[in-house]
Short mmCIF file of C-alpha atoms in Angstrom, two decimals:
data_model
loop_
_atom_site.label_atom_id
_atom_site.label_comp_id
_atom_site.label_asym_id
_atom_site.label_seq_id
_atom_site.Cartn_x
_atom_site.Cartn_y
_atom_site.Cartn_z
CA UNK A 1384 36.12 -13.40 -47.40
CA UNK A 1385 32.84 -13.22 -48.95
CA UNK A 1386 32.17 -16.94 -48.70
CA UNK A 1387 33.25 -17.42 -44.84
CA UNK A 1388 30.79 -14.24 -44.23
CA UNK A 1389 28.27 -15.91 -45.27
CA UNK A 1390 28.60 -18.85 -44.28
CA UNK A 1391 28.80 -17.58 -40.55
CA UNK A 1392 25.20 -15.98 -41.22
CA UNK A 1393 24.17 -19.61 -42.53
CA UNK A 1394 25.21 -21.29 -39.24
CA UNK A 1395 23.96 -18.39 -37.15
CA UNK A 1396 20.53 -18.77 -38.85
CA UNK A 1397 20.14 -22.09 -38.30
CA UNK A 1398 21.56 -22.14 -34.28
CA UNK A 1399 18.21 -19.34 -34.41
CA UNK A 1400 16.33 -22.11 -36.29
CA UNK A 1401 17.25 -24.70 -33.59
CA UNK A 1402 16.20 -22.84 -30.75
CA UNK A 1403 12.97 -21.67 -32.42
CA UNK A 1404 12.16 -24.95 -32.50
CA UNK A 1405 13.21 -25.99 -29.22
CA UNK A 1406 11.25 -23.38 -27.45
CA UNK A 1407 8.08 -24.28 -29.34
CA UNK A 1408 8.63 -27.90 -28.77
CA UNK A 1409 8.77 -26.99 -25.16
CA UNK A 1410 5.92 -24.86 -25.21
CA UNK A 1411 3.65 -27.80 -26.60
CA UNK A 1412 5.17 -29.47 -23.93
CA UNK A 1413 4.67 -27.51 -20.82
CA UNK A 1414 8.10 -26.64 -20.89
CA UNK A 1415 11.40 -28.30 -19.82
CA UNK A 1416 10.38 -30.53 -16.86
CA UNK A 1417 7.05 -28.82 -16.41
CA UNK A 1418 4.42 -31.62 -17.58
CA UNK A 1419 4.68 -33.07 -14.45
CA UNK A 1420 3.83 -29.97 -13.00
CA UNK A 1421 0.45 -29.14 -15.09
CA UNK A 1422 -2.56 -29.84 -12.76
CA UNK A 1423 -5.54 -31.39 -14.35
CA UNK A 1424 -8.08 -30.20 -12.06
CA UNK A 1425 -8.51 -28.81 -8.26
CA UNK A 1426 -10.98 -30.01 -6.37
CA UNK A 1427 -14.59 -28.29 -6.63
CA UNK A 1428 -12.86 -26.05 -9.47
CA UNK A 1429 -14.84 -24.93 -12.89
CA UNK A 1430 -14.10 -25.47 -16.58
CA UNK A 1431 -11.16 -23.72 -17.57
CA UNK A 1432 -9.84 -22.86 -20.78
CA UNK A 1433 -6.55 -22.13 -19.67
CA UNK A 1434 -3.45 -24.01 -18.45
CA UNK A 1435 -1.77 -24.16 -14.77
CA UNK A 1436 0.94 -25.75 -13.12
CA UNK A 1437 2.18 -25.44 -9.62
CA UNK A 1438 5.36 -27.33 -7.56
CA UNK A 1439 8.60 -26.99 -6.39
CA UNK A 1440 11.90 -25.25 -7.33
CA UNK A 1441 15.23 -26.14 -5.45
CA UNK A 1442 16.46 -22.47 -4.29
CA UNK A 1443 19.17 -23.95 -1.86
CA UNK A 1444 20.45 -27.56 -1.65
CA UNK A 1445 22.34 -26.98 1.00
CA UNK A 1446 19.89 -26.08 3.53
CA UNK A 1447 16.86 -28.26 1.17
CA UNK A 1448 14.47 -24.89 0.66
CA UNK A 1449 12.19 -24.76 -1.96
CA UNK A 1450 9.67 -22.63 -3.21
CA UNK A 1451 6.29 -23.38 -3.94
CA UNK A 1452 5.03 -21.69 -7.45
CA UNK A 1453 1.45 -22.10 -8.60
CA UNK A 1454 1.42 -20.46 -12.89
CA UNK A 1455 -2.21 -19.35 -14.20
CA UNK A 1456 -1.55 -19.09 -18.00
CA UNK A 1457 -3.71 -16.34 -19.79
CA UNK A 1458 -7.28 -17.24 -20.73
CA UNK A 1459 -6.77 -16.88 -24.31
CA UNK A 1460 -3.22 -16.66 -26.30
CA UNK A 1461 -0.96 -16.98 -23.59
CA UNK A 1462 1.91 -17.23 -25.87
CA UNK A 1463 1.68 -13.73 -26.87
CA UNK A 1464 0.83 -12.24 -23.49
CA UNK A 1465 3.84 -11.00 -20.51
CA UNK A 1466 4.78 -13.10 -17.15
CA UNK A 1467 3.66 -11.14 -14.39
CA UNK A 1468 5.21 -12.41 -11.07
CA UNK A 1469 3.08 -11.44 -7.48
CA UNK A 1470 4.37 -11.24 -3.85
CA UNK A 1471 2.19 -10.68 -0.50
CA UNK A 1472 3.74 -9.62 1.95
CA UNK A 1473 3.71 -9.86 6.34
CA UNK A 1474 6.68 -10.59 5.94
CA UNK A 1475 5.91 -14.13 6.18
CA UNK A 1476 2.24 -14.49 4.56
CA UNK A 1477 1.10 -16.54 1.27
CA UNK A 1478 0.50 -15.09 -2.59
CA UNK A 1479 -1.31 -18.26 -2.82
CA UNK A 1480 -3.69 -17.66 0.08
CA UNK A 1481 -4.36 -13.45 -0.73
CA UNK A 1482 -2.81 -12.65 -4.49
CA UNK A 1483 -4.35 -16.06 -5.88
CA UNK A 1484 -7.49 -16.28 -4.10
CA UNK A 1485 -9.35 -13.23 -2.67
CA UNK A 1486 -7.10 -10.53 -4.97
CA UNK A 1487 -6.06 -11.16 -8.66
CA UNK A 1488 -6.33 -14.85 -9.33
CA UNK A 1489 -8.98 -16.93 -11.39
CA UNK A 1490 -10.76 -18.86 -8.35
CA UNK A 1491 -12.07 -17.93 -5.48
CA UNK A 1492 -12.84 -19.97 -2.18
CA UNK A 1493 -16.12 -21.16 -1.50
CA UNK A 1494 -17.43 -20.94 1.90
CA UNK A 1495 -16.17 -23.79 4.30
CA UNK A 1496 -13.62 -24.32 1.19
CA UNK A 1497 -16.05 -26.59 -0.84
CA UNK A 1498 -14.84 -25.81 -3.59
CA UNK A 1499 -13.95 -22.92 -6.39
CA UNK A 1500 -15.69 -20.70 -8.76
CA UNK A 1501 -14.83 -18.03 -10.88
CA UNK A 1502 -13.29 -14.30 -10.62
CA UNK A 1503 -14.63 -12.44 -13.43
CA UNK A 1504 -11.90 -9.88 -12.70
CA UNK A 1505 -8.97 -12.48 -12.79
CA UNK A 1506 -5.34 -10.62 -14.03
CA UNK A 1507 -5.05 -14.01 -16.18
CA UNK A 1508 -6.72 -12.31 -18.30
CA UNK A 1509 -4.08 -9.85 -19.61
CA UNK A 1510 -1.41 -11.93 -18.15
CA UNK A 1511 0.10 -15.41 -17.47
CA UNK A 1512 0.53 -15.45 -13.30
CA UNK A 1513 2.82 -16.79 -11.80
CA UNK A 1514 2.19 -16.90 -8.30
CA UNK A 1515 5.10 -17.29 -5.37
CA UNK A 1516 5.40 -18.21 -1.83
CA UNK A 1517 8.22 -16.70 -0.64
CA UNK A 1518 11.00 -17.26 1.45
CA UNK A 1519 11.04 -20.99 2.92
CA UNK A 1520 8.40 -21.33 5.25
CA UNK A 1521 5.61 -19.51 3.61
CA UNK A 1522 2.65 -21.79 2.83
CA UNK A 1523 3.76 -24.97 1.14
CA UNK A 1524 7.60 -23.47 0.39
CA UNK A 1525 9.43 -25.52 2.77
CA UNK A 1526 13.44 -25.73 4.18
CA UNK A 1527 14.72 -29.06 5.78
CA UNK A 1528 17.09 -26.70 7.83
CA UNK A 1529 14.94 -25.71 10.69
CA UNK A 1530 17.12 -22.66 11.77
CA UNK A 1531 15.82 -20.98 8.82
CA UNK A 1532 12.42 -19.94 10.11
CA UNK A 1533 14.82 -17.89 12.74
CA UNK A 1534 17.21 -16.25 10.14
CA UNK A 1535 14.74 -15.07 7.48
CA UNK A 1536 15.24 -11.69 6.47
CA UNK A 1537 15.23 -9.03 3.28
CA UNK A 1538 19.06 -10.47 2.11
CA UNK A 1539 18.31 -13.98 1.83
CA UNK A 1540 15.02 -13.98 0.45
CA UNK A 1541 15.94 -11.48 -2.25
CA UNK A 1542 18.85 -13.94 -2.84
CA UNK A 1543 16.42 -17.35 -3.34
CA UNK A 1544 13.88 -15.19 -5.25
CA UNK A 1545 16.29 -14.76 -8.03
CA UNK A 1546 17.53 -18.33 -7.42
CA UNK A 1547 13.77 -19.38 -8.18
CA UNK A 1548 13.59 -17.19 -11.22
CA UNK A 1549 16.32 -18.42 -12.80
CA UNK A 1550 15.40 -22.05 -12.47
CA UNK A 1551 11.60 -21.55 -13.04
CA UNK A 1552 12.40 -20.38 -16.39
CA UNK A 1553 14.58 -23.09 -16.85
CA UNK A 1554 11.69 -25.26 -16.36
CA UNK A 1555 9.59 -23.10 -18.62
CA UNK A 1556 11.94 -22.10 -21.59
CA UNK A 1557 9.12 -20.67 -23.53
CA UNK A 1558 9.02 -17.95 -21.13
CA UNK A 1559 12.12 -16.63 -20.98
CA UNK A 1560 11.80 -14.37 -24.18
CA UNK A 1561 8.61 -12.87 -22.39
CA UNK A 1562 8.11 -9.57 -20.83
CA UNK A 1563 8.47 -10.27 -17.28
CA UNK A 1564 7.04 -8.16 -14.69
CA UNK A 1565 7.36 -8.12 -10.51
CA UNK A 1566 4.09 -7.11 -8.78
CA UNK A 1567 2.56 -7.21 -4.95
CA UNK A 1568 1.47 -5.46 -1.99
CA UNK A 1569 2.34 -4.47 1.80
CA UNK A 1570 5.49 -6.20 2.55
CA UNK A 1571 6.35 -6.61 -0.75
CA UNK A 1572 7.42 -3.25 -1.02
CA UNK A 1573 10.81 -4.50 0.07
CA UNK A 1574 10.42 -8.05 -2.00
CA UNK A 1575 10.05 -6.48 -5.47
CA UNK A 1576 12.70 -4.01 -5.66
CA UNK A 1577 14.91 -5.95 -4.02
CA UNK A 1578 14.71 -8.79 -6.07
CA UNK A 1579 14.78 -5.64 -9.04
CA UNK A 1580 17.86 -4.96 -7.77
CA UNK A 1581 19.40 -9.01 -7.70
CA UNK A 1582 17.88 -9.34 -11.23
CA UNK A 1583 19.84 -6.25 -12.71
CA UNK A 1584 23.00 -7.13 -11.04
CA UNK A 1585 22.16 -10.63 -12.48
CA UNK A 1586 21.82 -9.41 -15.70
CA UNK A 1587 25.23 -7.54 -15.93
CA UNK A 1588 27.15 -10.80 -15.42
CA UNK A 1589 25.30 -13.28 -18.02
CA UNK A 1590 24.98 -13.68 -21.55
CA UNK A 1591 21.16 -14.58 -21.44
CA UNK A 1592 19.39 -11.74 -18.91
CA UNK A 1593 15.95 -12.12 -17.49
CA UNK A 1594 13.99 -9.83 -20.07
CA UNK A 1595 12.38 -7.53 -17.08
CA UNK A 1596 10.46 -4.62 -18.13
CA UNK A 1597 9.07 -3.41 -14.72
CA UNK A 1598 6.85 -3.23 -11.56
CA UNK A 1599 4.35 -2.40 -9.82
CA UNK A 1600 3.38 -2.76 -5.89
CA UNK A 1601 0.38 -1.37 -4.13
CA UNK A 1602 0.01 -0.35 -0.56
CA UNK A 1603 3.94 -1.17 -0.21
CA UNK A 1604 6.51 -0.65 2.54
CA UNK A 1605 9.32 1.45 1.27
CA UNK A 1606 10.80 4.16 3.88
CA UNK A 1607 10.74 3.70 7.79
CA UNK A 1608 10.33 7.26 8.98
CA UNK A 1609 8.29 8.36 6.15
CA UNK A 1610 5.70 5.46 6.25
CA UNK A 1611 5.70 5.61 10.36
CA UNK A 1612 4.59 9.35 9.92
CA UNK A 1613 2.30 9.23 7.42
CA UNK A 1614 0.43 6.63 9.31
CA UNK A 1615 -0.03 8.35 12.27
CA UNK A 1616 -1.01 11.20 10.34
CA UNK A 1617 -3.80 9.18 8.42
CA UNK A 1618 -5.08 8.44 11.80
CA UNK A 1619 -5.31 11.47 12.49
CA UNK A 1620 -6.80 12.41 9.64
CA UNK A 1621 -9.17 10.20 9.19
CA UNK A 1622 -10.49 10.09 12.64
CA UNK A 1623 -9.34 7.33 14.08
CA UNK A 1624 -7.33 8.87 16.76
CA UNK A 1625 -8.06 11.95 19.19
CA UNK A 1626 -5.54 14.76 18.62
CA UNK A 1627 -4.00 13.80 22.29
CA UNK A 1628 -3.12 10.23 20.96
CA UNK A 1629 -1.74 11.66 18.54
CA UNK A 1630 0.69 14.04 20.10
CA UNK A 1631 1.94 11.20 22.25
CA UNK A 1632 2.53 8.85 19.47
CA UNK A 1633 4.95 11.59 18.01
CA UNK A 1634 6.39 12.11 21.58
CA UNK A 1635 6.68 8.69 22.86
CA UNK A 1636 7.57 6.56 19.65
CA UNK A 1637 10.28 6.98 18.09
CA UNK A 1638 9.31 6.98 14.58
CA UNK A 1639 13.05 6.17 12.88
CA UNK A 1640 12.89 2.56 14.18
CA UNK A 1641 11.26 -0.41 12.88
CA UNK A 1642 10.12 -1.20 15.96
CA UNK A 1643 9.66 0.72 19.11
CA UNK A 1644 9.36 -1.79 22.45
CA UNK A 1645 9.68 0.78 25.22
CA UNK A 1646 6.91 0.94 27.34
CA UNK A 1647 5.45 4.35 26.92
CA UNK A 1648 5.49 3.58 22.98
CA UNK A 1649 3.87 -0.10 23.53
CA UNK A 1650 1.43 1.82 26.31
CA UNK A 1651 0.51 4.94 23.73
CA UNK A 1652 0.10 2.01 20.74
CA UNK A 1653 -2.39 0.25 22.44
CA UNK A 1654 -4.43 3.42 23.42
CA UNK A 1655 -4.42 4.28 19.98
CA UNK A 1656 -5.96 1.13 19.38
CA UNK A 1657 -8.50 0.99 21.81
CA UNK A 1658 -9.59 4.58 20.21
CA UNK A 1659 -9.73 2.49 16.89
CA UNK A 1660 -12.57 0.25 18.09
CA UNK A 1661 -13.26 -2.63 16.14
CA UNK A 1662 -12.69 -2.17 12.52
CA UNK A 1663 -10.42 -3.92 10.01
CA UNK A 1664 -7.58 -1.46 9.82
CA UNK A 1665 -6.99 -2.76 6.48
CA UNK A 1666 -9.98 -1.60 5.25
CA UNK A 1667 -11.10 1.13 8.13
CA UNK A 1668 -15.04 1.69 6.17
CA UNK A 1669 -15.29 -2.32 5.54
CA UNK A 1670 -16.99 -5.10 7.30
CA UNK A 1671 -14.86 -7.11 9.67
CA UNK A 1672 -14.74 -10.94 9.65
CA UNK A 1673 -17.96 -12.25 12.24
CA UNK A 1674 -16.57 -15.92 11.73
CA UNK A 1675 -16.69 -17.33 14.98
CA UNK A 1676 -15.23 -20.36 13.69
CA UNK A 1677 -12.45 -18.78 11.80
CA UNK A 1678 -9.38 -20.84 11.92
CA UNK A 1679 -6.87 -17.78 11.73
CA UNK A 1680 -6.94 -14.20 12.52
CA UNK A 1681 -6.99 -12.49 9.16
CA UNK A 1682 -4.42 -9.74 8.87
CA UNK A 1683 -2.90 -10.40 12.76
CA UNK A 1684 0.88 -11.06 10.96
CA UNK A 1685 1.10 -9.35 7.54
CA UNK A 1686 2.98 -6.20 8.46
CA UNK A 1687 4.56 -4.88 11.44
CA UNK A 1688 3.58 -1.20 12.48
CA UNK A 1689 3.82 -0.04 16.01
CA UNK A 1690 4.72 -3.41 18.34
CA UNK A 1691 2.19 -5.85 19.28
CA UNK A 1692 -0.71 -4.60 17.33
CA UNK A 1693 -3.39 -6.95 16.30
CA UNK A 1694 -5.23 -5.11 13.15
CA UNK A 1695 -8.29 -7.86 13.30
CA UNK A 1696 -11.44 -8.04 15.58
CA UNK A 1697 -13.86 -10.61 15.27
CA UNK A 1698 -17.08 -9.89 16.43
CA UNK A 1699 -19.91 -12.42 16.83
CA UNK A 1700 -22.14 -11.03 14.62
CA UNK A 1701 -23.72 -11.81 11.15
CA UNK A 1702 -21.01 -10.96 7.62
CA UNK A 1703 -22.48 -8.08 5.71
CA UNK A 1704 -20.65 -8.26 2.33
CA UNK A 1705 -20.44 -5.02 0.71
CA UNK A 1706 -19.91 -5.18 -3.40
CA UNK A 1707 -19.27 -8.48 -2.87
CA UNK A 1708 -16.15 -8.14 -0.71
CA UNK A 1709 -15.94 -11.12 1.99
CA UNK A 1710 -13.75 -10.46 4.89
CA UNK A 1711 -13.56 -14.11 6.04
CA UNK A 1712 -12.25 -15.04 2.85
CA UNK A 1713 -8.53 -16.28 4.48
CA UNK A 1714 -10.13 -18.60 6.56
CA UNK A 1715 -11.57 -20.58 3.57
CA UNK A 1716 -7.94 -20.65 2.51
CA UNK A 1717 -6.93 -22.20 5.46
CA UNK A 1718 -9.42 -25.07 4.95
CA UNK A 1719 -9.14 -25.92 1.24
CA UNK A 1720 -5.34 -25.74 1.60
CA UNK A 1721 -5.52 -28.26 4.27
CA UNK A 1722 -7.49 -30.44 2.66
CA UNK A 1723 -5.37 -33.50 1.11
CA UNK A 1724 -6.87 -33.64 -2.13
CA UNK A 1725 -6.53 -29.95 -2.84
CA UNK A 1726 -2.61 -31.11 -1.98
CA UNK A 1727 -2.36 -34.02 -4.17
CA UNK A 1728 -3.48 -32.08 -7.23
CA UNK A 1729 -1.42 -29.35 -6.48
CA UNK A 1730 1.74 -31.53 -6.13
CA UNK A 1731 1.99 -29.53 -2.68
CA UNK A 1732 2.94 -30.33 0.59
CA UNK A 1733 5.40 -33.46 -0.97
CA UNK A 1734 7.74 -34.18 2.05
CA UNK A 1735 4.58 -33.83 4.44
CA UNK A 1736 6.06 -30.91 6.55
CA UNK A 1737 4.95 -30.98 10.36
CA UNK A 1738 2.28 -27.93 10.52
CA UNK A 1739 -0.15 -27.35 8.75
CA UNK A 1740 -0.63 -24.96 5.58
CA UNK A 1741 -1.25 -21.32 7.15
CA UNK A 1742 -1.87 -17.93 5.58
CA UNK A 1743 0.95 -16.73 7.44
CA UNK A 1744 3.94 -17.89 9.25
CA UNK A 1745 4.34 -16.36 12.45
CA UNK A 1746 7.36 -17.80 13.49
CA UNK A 1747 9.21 -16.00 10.54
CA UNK A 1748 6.70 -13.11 11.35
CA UNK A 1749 8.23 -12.34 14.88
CA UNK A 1750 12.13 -13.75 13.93
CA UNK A 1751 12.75 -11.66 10.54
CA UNK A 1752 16.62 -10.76 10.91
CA UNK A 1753 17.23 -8.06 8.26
CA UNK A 1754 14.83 -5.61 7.05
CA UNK A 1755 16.01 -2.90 5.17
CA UNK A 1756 15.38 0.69 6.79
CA UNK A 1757 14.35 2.14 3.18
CA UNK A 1758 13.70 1.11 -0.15
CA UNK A 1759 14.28 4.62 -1.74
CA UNK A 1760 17.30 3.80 -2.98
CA UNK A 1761 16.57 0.89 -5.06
CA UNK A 1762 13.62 3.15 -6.64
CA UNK A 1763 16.50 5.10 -7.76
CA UNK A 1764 18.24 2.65 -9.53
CA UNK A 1765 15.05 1.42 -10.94
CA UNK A 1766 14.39 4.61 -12.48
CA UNK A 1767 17.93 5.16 -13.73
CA UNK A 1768 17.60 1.73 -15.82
CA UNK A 1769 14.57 3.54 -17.48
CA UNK A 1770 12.07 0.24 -15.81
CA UNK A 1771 8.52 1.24 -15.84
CA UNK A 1772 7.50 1.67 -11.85
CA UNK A 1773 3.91 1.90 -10.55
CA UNK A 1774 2.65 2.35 -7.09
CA UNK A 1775 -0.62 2.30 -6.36
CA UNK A 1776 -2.47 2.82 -2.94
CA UNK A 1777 -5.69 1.75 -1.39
CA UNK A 1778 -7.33 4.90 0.43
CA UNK A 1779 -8.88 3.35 3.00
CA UNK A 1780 -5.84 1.41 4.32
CA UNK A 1781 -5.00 2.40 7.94
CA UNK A 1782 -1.54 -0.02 7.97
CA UNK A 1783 0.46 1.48 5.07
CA UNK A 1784 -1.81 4.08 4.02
CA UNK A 1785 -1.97 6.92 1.04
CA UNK A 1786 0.06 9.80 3.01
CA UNK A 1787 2.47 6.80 3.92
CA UNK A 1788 3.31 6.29 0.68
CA UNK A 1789 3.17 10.32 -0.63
CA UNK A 1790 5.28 10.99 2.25
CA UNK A 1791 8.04 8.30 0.75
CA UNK A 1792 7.38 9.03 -2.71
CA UNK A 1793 8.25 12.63 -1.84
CA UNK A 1794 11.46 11.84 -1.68
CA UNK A 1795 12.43 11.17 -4.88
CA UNK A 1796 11.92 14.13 -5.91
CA UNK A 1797 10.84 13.62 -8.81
CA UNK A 1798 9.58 15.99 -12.02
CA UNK A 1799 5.88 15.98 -12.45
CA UNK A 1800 5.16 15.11 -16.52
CA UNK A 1801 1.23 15.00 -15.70
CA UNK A 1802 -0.45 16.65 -12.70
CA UNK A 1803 -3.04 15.19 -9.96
CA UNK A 1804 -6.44 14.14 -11.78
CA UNK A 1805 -8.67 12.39 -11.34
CA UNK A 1806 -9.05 8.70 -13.01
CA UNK A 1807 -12.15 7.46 -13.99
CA UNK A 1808 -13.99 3.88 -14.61
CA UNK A 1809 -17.81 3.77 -15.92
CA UNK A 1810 -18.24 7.26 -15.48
CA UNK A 1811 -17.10 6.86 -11.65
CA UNK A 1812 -13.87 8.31 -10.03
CA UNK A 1813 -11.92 5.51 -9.27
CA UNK A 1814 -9.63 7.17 -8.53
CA UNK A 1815 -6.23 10.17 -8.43
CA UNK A 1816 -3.13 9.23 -10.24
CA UNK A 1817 0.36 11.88 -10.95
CA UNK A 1818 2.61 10.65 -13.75
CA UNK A 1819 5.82 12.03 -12.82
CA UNK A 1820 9.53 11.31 -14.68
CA UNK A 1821 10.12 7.81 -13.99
CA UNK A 1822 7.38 6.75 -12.17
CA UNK A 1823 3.37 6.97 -11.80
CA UNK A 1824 1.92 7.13 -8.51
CA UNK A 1825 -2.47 6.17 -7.98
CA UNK A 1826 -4.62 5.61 -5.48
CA UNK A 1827 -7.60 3.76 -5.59
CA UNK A 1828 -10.81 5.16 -4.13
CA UNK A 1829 -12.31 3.16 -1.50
CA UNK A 1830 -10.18 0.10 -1.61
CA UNK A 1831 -8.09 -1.41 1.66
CA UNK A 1832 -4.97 -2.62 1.66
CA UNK A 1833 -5.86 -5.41 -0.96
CA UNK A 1834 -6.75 -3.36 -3.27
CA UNK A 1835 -7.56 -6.17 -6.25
CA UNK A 1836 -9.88 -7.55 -3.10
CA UNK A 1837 -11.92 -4.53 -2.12
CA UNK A 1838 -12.23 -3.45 -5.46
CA UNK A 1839 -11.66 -5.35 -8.17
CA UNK A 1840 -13.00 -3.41 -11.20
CA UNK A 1841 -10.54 -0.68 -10.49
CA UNK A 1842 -8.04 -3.52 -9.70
CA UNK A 1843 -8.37 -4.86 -12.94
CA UNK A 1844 -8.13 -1.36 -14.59
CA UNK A 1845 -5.01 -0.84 -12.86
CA UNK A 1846 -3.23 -3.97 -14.56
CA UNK A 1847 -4.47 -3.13 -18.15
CA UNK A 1848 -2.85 0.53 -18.34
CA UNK A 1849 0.06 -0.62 -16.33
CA UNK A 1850 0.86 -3.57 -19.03
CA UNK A 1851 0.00 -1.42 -21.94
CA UNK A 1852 2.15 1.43 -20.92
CA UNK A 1853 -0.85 3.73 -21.00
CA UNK A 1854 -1.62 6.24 -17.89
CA UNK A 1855 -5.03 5.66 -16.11
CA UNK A 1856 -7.72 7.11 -18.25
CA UNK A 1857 -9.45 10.57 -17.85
CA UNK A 1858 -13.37 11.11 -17.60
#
């Protein structure tokens, strides 16, 4: 009895042996399959001392989609540092063209897309990135089924997410021991949770679970009514609306739905943004983009408020960049993306779709079939699985603004473990944060909806205490 006892521990040791080995053979190697992947160098970029990799993983080889994944490993000992995973939103818009280069990735765009240089506030710091462009149809992620850019909606792309995740690590075995974490903003409100939610249910029905430890999601989309309302009331609040507009907002829209088309709603909606004036709701005390040559509209598709809004207005006039914020930075995107060497050493763009790269895809934009009326829910179950949750919120975001969020958040219910203070960064408020049970809630004092854009410092902060488990720090 004694004997076969230990003899099982002998075996079981060395199957753990084996697989040690493997996954350090793997990790010398880029992982399973991944070499091919590793990029040697982007055109116009810097030195790096880091490792990245970008391509395709199958999600559906039915239909042919695949989505395109670009991985920053960590700067220095990327082996012992967590996978954090980032969305963008619209639905329909790129993390490659806002998470990876104006937010929390290591390059930035030159002007005219000449080239890269450096974010000194890069995530990759504290984190290996791996960036996504989700569902099919998003940047370089692709589908051979053209009916798909019709039928996109919350269901599917949750679905292929999780179909991605799974194979990715796959393709990266070293990874799959790692903390993995889900972060975004705007639309991803609904991707994150809802992929929580496939990834839990996932993880009840294997033998080897993805080893997720959390989220966080800034300026997100979560409850219908609630984010509708506290819109309007920011508005309001923040002087961007007279008091009449107001009242017929509330009177003529009907705040439940997604999306109001009658006419006195669509007539009221476009009052309200004539009152605006020109100013980048997404950032109401920033500089809009003067680019007269801009190739895109930046911000015209990445969420849906009130119907046919347009939250961009370029004016002919010279950029002033405030702290070093550039509000033409998309339209860089849109030319180094497009450029066919940037594609080549990306492995990108490998079946030479018919349109060009874009920041965001109308077409699934305008045609998005199933969008969940609240994400409340899923925050429950989050909570219940004892996942650590962040939200975080930009202040001077007019599209899914602070009392948007507080409003949705309120919901919960939740028990307060710390109380409202104030959060603090080289002696500067940067801004309020409430620890409650469950869940910890911060805004971010003068940022827009991209929060890691507008301001990065506190951006950066935000990813540090979130990773180490540590609330944002006091004065």
């Amino acid at each position: 009895m004694v004997i076969a006892m230990a003899v099982g521990k002998r075996e079981i040791l060395l199957v753990a042996m084996a697989y040690y080995l493997f996954l350090l053979v793997s990790a010398g190697k880029g992982g399973g399959g991944a070499e091919a992947d590793r990029i040697i160098k982007l055109p116009g970029q810097p030195k790096v001392s880091f490792k990245h990799y970008s391509g395709y993983v199958t999600v559906n080889k039915e239909a042919g989609r695949a989505l395109f994944y670009w991985l920053t490993e960590a700067v220095s000992l990327p082996e012992s540092k967590p996978l954090v995973i980032w969305f963008n939103g619209g639905p329909g818009c790129s993390s490659i063209a806002y998470g990876a280069s104006e937010e929390i990735g290591p390059f930035r765009i030159k002007k005219k897309g000449t080239g890269l240089y450096l974010n000194k506030f890069s995530w990759n710091t504290v984190a290996n990135l791996l960036f996504l462009e989700s569902p099919a149809g998003v940047g370089f992620s692709y589908t051979n089924t053209s009916s798909d850019f019709y039928t996109s909606g919350d269901t599917r792309t949750a679905k292929d997410a999780l179909e991605f995740v799974i194979r990715w690590l796959d393709r990266f075995p070293h990874y799959k021991q790692r903390e993995i974490y889900l972060t975004g903003e705007s639309f991803a409100g609904h991707y994150v949770p809802q992929l929580v939610k496939e990834i839990m249910t996932y993880n009840s029905r294997t033998k080897f679970p993805i080893n997720l430890k959390g989220i966080m999601v800034g300026n997100a989309v979560i409850d219908t009514y609630y984010d509708n309302l506290g819109t309007v009331d920011y508005w309001l609040s923040h002087a961007l609306i007279s008091d009449e507009t107001y009242k017929q907002i509330l009177n003529k829209c009907d705040l439940h739905k997604l999306e109001d088309d009658s006419n006195e709603c669509n007539a009221t909606s476009k009052y309200a943004e004539k009152e605006q004036g020109n100013i980048d709701i997404y950032n109401i005390y920033g500089p809009t983009c003067g680019d007269s040559t801009a190739t895109s509209t930046p911000h015209n598709h990445r969420i849906q408020r009130f119907p046919h809004r347009s939250f961009s207005v370029f004016i002919n006039n010279k950029i002033k960049q405030i702290s070093g914020y550039d509000p033409c930075t998309e339209n860089y995107a849109e030319i180094y993306y497009n450029r066919p060497d940037v594609q080549k050493a990306l492995h990108a763009n490998t079946t030479q779709i018919s349109y060009n790269w874009t920041s965001c895809n109308e077409i699934l934009f305008k045609n998005w079939t199933d969008r969940a009326y609240s994400i409340l829910p899923i925050y429950k179950e989050m909570i219940a699985a004892g996942l650590r949750i962040w939200v975080f919120s930009g202040d001077a975001d007019g599209v899914v603004p602070v009392t948007a969020t507080k409003y949705s958040l309120a919901q919960l219910n939740l028990t307060t473990k710390t109380p409202w203070y104030p959060w603090y960064l080289n002696n500067q408020v940067g801004g309020w944060t409430e620890i409650y049970e469950g869940l910890t809630f911060a805004t971010v004092r003068g940022a827009g909806h991209e929060v890691p854009s507008t301001r990065p410092k506190e951006g950066f902060q935000l990813i540090k205490s979130f990773l180490r488990g540590a609330p944002l720090p006091p004065k």
